[in-house]
Short mmCIF file of C-alpha atoms in Angstrom, two decimals:
data_model
loop_
_atom_site.label_atom_id
_atom_site.label_comp_id
_atom_site.label_asym_id
_atom_site.label_seq_id
_atom_site.Cartn_x
_atom_site.Cartn_y
_atom_site.Cartn_z
CA MET Y 1493 -83.94 32.91 7.07
CA LYS Y 1494 -81.38 33.92 4.49
CA ALA Y 1495 -80.57 36.83 2.35
CA LEU Y 1496 -78.36 37.41 -0.89
CA ILE Y 1497 -76.65 40.62 -1.23
CA LEU Y 1498 -74.71 41.24 -4.86
CA VAL Y 1499 -71.92 43.03 -4.09
CA GLY Y 1500 -69.82 41.86 -7.08
CA GLY Y 1501 -69.57 45.06 -9.14
CA TYR Y 1502 -66.59 47.35 -9.42
CA GLY Y 1503 -67.98 50.57 -7.94
CA THR Y 1504 -66.33 52.75 -10.93
CA ARG Y 1505 -69.08 55.09 -10.31
CA LEU Y 1506 -67.69 55.89 -7.00
CA ARG Y 1507 -63.91 56.33 -7.98
CA PRO Y 1508 -61.40 57.00 -6.79
CA LEU Y 1509 -62.58 55.86 -3.50
CA THR Y 1510 -63.73 52.13 -4.78
CA LEU Y 1511 -59.73 51.76 -5.90
CA SER Y 1512 -58.61 50.75 -2.88
CA VAL Y 1513 -61.64 49.68 -1.03
CA PRO Y 1514 -64.67 47.64 -2.67
CA LYS Y 1515 -67.45 50.03 -3.01
CA PRO Y 1516 -70.05 47.85 -0.01
CA LEU Y 1517 -66.88 48.57 2.84
CA VAL Y 1518 -67.15 52.45 1.27
CA GLU Y 1519 -68.85 54.66 4.48
CA PHE Y 1520 -71.73 55.71 4.26
CA CYS Y 1521 -73.05 58.06 7.31
CA ASN Y 1522 -70.28 56.47 9.25
CA LYS Y 1523 -70.95 52.93 8.35
CA PRO Y 1524 -69.90 50.88 5.60
CA ILE Y 1525 -72.86 51.07 3.22
CA LEU Y 1526 -73.21 46.87 3.42
CA LEU Y 1527 -73.91 46.79 7.27
CA HIS Y 1528 -76.69 49.65 6.52
CA GLN Y 1529 -78.47 46.17 5.06
CA VAL Y 1530 -77.04 43.50 6.88
CA GLU Y 1531 -77.83 45.23 10.32
CA ALA Y 1532 -81.35 45.54 9.16
CA LEU Y 1533 -81.51 42.10 7.95
CA VAL Y 1534 -80.44 40.69 11.11
CA LYS Y 1535 -83.41 42.92 12.92
CA ALA Y 1536 -86.06 41.16 10.54
CA GLY Y 1537 -84.72 37.59 11.66
CA VAL Y 1538 -81.99 36.87 9.47
CA ASN Y 1539 -79.47 34.79 10.40
CA HIS Y 1540 -77.28 34.01 7.18
CA VAL Y 1541 -76.49 36.31 4.66
CA VAL Y 1542 -75.04 34.99 1.36
CA LEU Y 1543 -72.87 37.86 -0.28
CA ALA Y 1544 -72.00 37.43 -4.10
CA VAL Y 1545 -68.72 38.69 -4.07
CA SER Y 1546 -66.34 39.52 -7.01
CA TYR Y 1547 -63.93 42.58 -7.18
CA MET Y 1548 -61.49 42.75 -3.97
CA SER Y 1549 -63.58 39.78 -2.38
CA GLU Y 1550 -60.51 39.38 0.26
CA LEU Y 1551 -61.06 42.98 2.01
CA LEU Y 1552 -64.90 42.14 2.03
CA GLU Y 1553 -64.07 38.52 3.55
CA ARG Y 1554 -61.82 40.00 6.04
CA GLU Y 1555 -64.16 42.68 7.22
CA MET Y 1556 -67.13 40.15 7.06
CA ARG Y 1557 -65.64 37.69 9.34
CA VAL Y 1558 -65.64 40.40 12.09
CA GLN Y 1559 -68.90 41.68 11.56
CA GLU Y 1560 -69.73 37.64 11.56
CA GLN Y 1561 -68.74 37.48 15.42
CA ARG Y 1562 -70.02 40.95 16.41
CA LEU Y 1563 -73.47 40.24 15.05
CA GLY Y 1564 -73.64 36.63 15.71
CA ILE Y 1565 -74.88 35.12 12.80
CA LEU Y 1566 -73.42 33.19 9.46
CA ILE Y 1567 -71.92 35.30 6.59
CA SER Y 1568 -70.68 33.20 3.74
CA LEU Y 1569 -69.10 34.50 0.27
CA SER Y 1570 -70.23 32.94 -3.40
CA HIS Y 1571 -67.18 33.56 -5.63
CA GLU Y 1572 -68.06 34.91 -9.30
CA LYS Y 1573 -65.50 33.74 -11.50
CA GLU Y 1574 -66.92 35.79 -14.39
CA PRO Y 1575 -70.16 38.43 -14.06
CA LEU Y 1576 -73.20 37.05 -13.63
CA GLY Y 1577 -75.86 39.91 -14.10
CA THR Y 1578 -78.47 39.93 -11.56
CA ALA Y 1579 -79.89 36.76 -11.31
CA GLY Y 1580 -77.03 34.62 -12.18
CA PRO Y 1581 -75.64 34.97 -8.55
CA LEU Y 1582 -78.71 33.39 -7.29
CA ALA Y 1583 -78.01 30.15 -9.21
CA LEU Y 1584 -74.37 29.99 -8.31
CA ALA Y 1585 -75.80 30.12 -4.54
CA ARG Y 1586 -78.59 28.22 -4.96
CA ASP Y 1587 -76.90 25.12 -2.52
CA LEU Y 1588 -76.98 27.94 0.30
CA LEU Y 1589 -80.18 29.22 -0.45
CA ASN Y 1590 -82.08 26.02 -0.98
CA VAL Y 1591 -81.79 24.90 2.17
CA ASP Y 1592 -84.92 24.77 4.12
CA ASN Y 1593 -87.77 25.98 1.87
CA GLU Y 1594 -88.07 29.70 3.45
CA PRO Y 1595 -87.92 32.44 1.55
CA PHE Y 1596 -85.01 34.50 1.14
CA PHE Y 1597 -84.58 38.20 0.80
CA VAL Y 1598 -82.19 39.66 -2.51
CA LEU Y 1599 -80.63 43.24 -2.38
CA ASN Y 1600 -78.39 45.31 -5.05
CA SER Y 1601 -75.77 47.05 -2.46
CA ASP Y 1602 -76.33 50.64 -3.47
CA VAL Y 1603 -79.94 51.05 -1.81
CA ILE Y 1604 -80.30 52.73 1.16
CA CYS Y 1605 -83.88 53.34 2.89
CA ASP Y 1606 -85.71 52.75 5.83
CA PHE Y 1607 -85.25 49.01 5.20
CA PRO Y 1608 -88.98 47.50 5.64
CA PHE Y 1609 -87.51 43.77 5.49
CA LYS Y 1610 -90.39 42.60 8.50
CA ASP Y 1611 -93.40 43.78 6.67
CA LEU Y 1612 -91.94 42.93 3.01
CA LEU Y 1613 -92.25 39.27 4.91
CA GLN Y 1614 -95.25 39.46 6.08
CA PHE Y 1615 -96.37 40.92 2.74
CA HIS Y 1616 -95.05 38.13 0.78
CA GLN Y 1617 -96.50 35.31 3.00
CA ASN Y 1618 -99.94 36.66 2.89
CA HIS Y 1619 -100.15 37.10 -0.87
CA GLY Y 1620 -98.57 33.51 -0.96
CA LYS Y 1621 -96.90 33.81 -4.45
CA GLU Y 1622 -93.61 33.50 -5.41
CA GLY Y 1623 -91.87 36.87 -5.56
CA THR Y 1624 -92.66 40.09 -4.46
CA ILE Y 1625 -90.29 43.17 -5.50
CA VAL Y 1626 -90.21 46.28 -3.28
CA VAL Y 1627 -91.13 49.69 -5.62
CA THR Y 1628 -90.65 53.22 -4.94
CA ARG Y 1629 -92.24 56.33 -6.03
CA VAL Y 1630 -90.08 58.60 -8.72
CA GLU Y 1631 -91.18 62.25 -10.30
CA GLU Y 1632 -90.27 61.61 -13.66
CA PRO Y 1633 -91.05 58.25 -14.23
CA SER Y 1634 -89.96 58.54 -18.21
CA LYS Y 1635 -86.47 58.22 -17.23
CA TYR Y 1636 -86.90 54.76 -15.55
CA GLY Y 1637 -88.31 50.86 -16.25
CA VAL Y 1638 -91.54 51.63 -14.27
CA VAL Y 1639 -93.78 48.60 -12.71
CA VAL Y 1640 -97.32 48.34 -13.64
CA TYR Y 1641 -99.90 46.48 -10.73
CA GLU Y 1642 -103.27 46.10 -9.41
CA SER Y 1643 -103.54 48.88 -6.75
CA ASP Y 1644 -105.83 46.57 -4.64
CA SER Y 1645 -103.80 43.22 -4.55
CA GLY Y 1646 -99.98 44.59 -5.58
CA ARG Y 1647 -100.28 41.20 -8.16
CA ILE Y 1648 -97.62 42.92 -10.99
CA GLN Y 1649 -99.32 43.16 -14.47
CA ARG Y 1650 -96.32 44.24 -16.61
CA PHE Y 1651 -92.90 46.24 -16.99
CA VAL Y 1652 -92.90 49.21 -19.18
CA GLU Y 1653 -89.35 50.78 -20.22
CA LYS Y 1654 -88.56 54.39 -19.91
CA PRO Y 1655 -92.84 55.20 -20.92
CA GLN Y 1656 -93.54 58.10 -22.99
CA VAL Y 1657 -96.80 58.55 -21.59
CA PHE Y 1658 -97.84 58.40 -18.07
CA VAL Y 1659 -98.89 54.19 -17.10
CA SER Y 1660 -96.77 54.17 -13.52
CA ASN Y 1661 -94.78 56.38 -11.20
CA LYS Y 1662 -93.47 53.12 -9.31
CA ILE Y 1663 -89.88 51.81 -10.21
CA ASN Y 1664 -87.89 48.33 -8.79
CA ALA Y 1665 -86.07 49.73 -5.25
CA GLY Y 1666 -83.95 46.72 -5.85
CA MET Y 1667 -85.38 44.71 -2.77
CA TYR Y 1668 -87.00 41.41 -3.05
CA ILE Y 1669 -88.26 38.32 -1.37
CA PHE Y 1670 -88.64 34.88 -3.22
CA ASN Y 1671 -89.62 31.32 -2.26
CA PRO Y 1672 -87.25 29.09 -3.24
CA SER Y 1673 -89.09 27.73 -6.04
CA VAL Y 1674 -87.69 30.89 -8.40
CA LEU Y 1675 -84.22 29.11 -8.09
CA SER Y 1676 -85.64 26.70 -11.00
CA ARG Y 1677 -86.25 29.53 -13.32
CA ILE Y 1678 -82.29 30.70 -13.43
CA GLN Y 1679 -79.48 28.93 -15.33
CA LEU Y 1680 -75.84 29.39 -13.69
CA ARG Y 1681 -75.20 32.17 -16.57
CA PRO Y 1682 -75.28 36.07 -17.11
CA THR Y 1683 -78.71 36.75 -16.36
CA SER Y 1684 -80.83 39.87 -15.94
CA ILE Y 1685 -83.38 39.06 -13.53
CA GLU Y 1686 -85.57 42.75 -14.30
CA LYS Y 1687 -85.75 41.82 -17.79
CA GLU Y 1688 -85.59 37.93 -18.03
CA ILE Y 1689 -87.05 36.42 -15.08
CA PHE Y 1690 -89.26 39.18 -13.68
CA PRO Y 1691 -91.58 39.37 -16.64
CA ILE Y 1692 -92.12 35.38 -16.92
CA MET Y 1693 -93.15 35.51 -13.58
CA ALA Y 1694 -95.77 38.55 -14.26
CA GLU Y 1695 -96.80 36.82 -17.02
CA GLU Y 1696 -97.99 34.14 -14.32
CA GLY Y 1697 -99.72 35.67 -11.54
CA GLN Y 1698 -96.40 34.83 -9.31
CA LEU Y 1699 -94.98 38.18 -8.57
CA TYR Y 1700 -96.18 40.84 -6.24
CA THR Y 1701 -95.16 44.19 -5.28
CA MET Y 1702 -94.90 46.45 -1.81
CA GLU Y 1703 -95.06 50.01 -2.13
CA LEU Y 1704 -91.90 51.55 0.03
CA GLN Y 1705 -92.94 54.25 2.57
CA GLY Y 1706 -90.11 56.67 3.35
CA PHE Y 1707 -87.04 57.78 1.51
CA TRP Y 1708 -85.12 55.68 -0.91
CA MET Y 1709 -81.79 56.57 -2.91
CA ASP Y 1710 -79.40 54.37 -5.35
CA ILE Y 1711 -75.97 55.72 -3.39
CA GLY Y 1712 -74.15 54.24 -6.65
CA GLN Y 1713 -72.43 57.40 -7.37
CA PRO Y 1714 -71.16 60.83 -5.69
CA LYS Y 1715 -73.93 63.41 -6.39
CA ASP Y 1716 -76.67 60.64 -5.17
CA PHE Y 1717 -74.70 59.43 -2.22
CA LEU Y 1718 -74.88 63.10 -0.93
CA THR Y 1719 -78.86 63.27 -1.84
CA GLY Y 1720 -79.23 59.71 -0.21
CA MET Y 1721 -76.95 61.34 3.06
CA CYS Y 1722 -79.41 63.96 3.26
CA MET Y 1723 -82.35 61.86 3.17
CA TYR Y 1724 -80.88 59.59 5.82
CA LEU Y 1725 -79.62 62.03 8.06
CA GLN Y 1726 -83.41 63.54 8.04
CA SER Y 1727 -84.47 60.51 8.68
CA LEU Y 1728 -82.42 60.01 11.69
CA ARG Y 1729 -83.82 63.56 12.71
CA LEU Y 1730 -87.32 61.68 12.96
CA HIS Y 1731 -86.71 58.47 14.20
CA ALA Y 1732 -83.56 59.26 16.19
CA PRO Y 1733 -82.29 62.61 16.92
CA GLU Y 1734 -80.44 61.63 19.78
CA ARG Y 1735 -77.70 60.54 17.28
CA LEU Y 1736 -77.41 63.74 15.61
CA HIS Y 1737 -74.99 66.50 16.99
CA THR Y 1738 -75.96 69.58 18.25
CA GLY Y 1739 -74.30 72.66 19.89
CA PRO Y 1740 -73.51 76.15 18.91
CA GLY Y 1741 -71.76 76.12 15.18
CA PHE Y 1742 -73.94 73.08 14.26
CA LEU Y 1743 -76.58 74.05 11.43
CA GLY Y 1744 -79.13 71.18 10.69
CA ASN Y 1745 -78.65 67.79 10.69
CA VAL Y 1746 -75.31 66.82 11.57
CA LEU Y 1747 -73.71 63.43 12.40
CA VAL Y 1748 -70.22 63.55 14.01
CA ASP Y 1749 -68.20 60.31 15.12
CA PRO Y 1750 -67.03 60.93 18.49
CA SER Y 1751 -63.57 60.37 18.20
CA ALA Y 1752 -63.48 63.75 15.54
CA GLN Y 1753 -62.60 67.13 16.78
CA ILE Y 1754 -64.08 70.34 16.18
CA GLY Y 1755 -62.11 73.66 16.42
CA GLU Y 1756 -63.52 76.94 17.31
CA ASN Y 1757 -65.73 79.29 15.10
CA CYS Y 1758 -66.83 76.74 12.87
CA SER Y 1759 -70.03 76.18 10.98
CA ILE Y 1760 -71.11 72.54 10.24
CA GLY Y 1761 -74.16 71.85 8.73
CA PRO Y 1762 -76.89 71.37 7.58
CA ASN Y 1763 -76.62 68.23 6.07
CA VAL Y 1764 -72.79 67.39 7.05
CA THR Y 1765 -71.62 63.69 8.12
CA ILE Y 1766 -68.26 63.72 9.92
CA GLY Y 1767 -65.92 60.44 10.28
CA ALA Y 1768 -63.83 58.69 12.97
CA GLY Y 1769 -60.66 60.73 13.89
CA VAL Y 1770 -61.24 63.79 11.37
CA VAL Y 1771 -59.71 66.55 12.67
CA ILE Y 1772 -61.78 69.77 11.79
CA GLU Y 1773 -59.62 73.04 12.34
CA ASP Y 1774 -60.66 76.69 13.62
CA GLY Y 1775 -63.02 78.82 11.53
CA VAL Y 1776 -64.07 75.93 9.12
CA ARG Y 1777 -67.53 75.92 7.25
CA ILE Y 1778 -68.91 72.63 5.72
CA LYS Y 1779 -72.09 72.21 4.11
CA ARG Y 1780 -73.76 68.88 2.48
CA CYS Y 1781 -70.48 66.88 2.30
CA THR Y 1782 -69.22 63.78 3.93
CA VAL Y 1783 -65.62 63.92 5.11
CA LEU Y 1784 -64.42 59.82 6.02
CA LYS Y 1785 -62.05 59.14 8.68
CA GLY Y 1786 -58.73 60.15 9.06
CA SER Y 1787 -59.25 63.63 7.15
CA ARG Y 1788 -57.91 66.60 8.44
CA VAL Y 1789 -59.41 70.05 7.27
CA ARG Y 1790 -57.61 72.99 7.94
CA SER Y 1791 -58.35 76.64 9.19
CA HIS Y 1792 -61.25 78.96 7.13
CA SER Y 1793 -61.77 76.53 4.48
CA TRP Y 1794 -65.10 76.12 2.76
CA LEU Y 1795 -66.35 72.75 1.61
CA GLU Y 1796 -69.47 71.94 0.10
CA SER Y 1797 -71.21 69.15 -1.74
CA CYS Y 1798 -67.96 67.06 -1.32
CA ILE Y 1799 -66.96 63.65 -0.11
CA VAL Y 1800 -63.37 63.86 1.02
CA GLY Y 1801 -61.64 60.76 1.41
CA TRP Y 1802 -60.03 58.89 3.89
CA SER Y 1803 -56.86 60.27 5.34
CA SER Y 1804 -57.06 63.44 3.18
CA SER Y 1805 -56.15 66.93 4.36
CA VAL Y 1806 -57.54 70.27 2.68
CA GLY Y 1807 -55.23 73.32 3.02
CA GLN Y 1808 -55.94 76.33 4.72
CA TRP Y 1809 -58.45 78.93 3.03
CA LEU Y 1810 -59.31 76.95 0.39
CA TYR Y 1811 -63.02 76.68 -1.05
CA PHE Y 1812 -64.61 73.55 -3.10
CA ASN Y 1813 -67.83 73.34 -3.88
CA PRO Y 1814 -67.51 70.70 -6.85
CA VAL Y 1815 -70.63 68.50 -6.69
CA HIS Y 1816 -68.49 65.98 -7.48
CA LEU Y 1817 -65.71 63.39 -5.26
CA PHE Y 1818 -62.49 64.57 -4.63
CA ASN Y 1819 -59.57 63.23 -3.14
CA PHE Y 1820 -57.13 65.87 -1.47
CA LEU Y 1821 -53.68 66.22 -1.26
CA PRO Y 1822 -51.62 67.80 1.79
CA SER Y 1823 -50.87 70.78 -0.26
CA GLY Y 1824 -54.45 71.16 -0.66
CA ARG Y 1825 -54.01 70.63 -4.50
CA ARG Y 1826 -56.93 68.74 -5.80
CA LYS Y 1827 -56.88 65.25 -7.77
CA ASN Y 1828 -59.05 62.34 -9.44
CA LYS Y 1829 -61.78 64.56 -10.59
#
């Protein structure tokens, strides 16, 4: 099977991290965002992943060559010379996707969840139509475009943008599976799959939906990145608790790379991810944070709701609770708010 992942964006919402690294390679819970998706696809039987790339494609290609060997799959890059929206990349990669007449997955690169690709494939094959999208439930549907569908069959009836009266609390989760015939609907030009393709498919009775069970988050901006981290760590608590770090000074769900060093009298957690080669000195308090690889947090500092960039340094006796993303300079001053 094949899958296409849309990774061509500039990642502006995650700057300054994405000024030097493409967003799909930013570590989320100690693994590049993209690898969470690719590894889940491989488990579902995908052996060829196509990346619709644009920004910093050389870095992506270099890393994917390594992962291609590690996972034993084929990874191809489809280069956009101009932004093609969410549907145009399918037309650009038509020759790669329409080879063996099998269904293929399509994903937005910002999505994190317990990826249900095996269940999605089975559901799609059972109803036998052209496309299936995954939806997730939200608390405030008036903020989103919602999906209205038949509860018994899953056939989509229509889409409603930011409804002011309740019609549905299900939104597009950014994961799809299509038959290759969908490619005939898309021209090689900037096109929105949500606004231009899906409504026509729904009118023709060719589009179904499967509701996602468990957590879901678009992690494309700092506050949602941290919320998604909390959700992911709780999922680990339920499904793989052995991966979480425990012991004196560790509170709740904490993920620590084995190469990290933790000092004495620290209080770490809940909801903390500590990356490779990180040094946490004595007496540090960290809560609801991601500390990326190679960073050092000096003694008696307090961090809350932060993403600390790669190889950064947090000075002694500092307190940060920015609910934003900072890079820290060796002196402890902050930049790039």
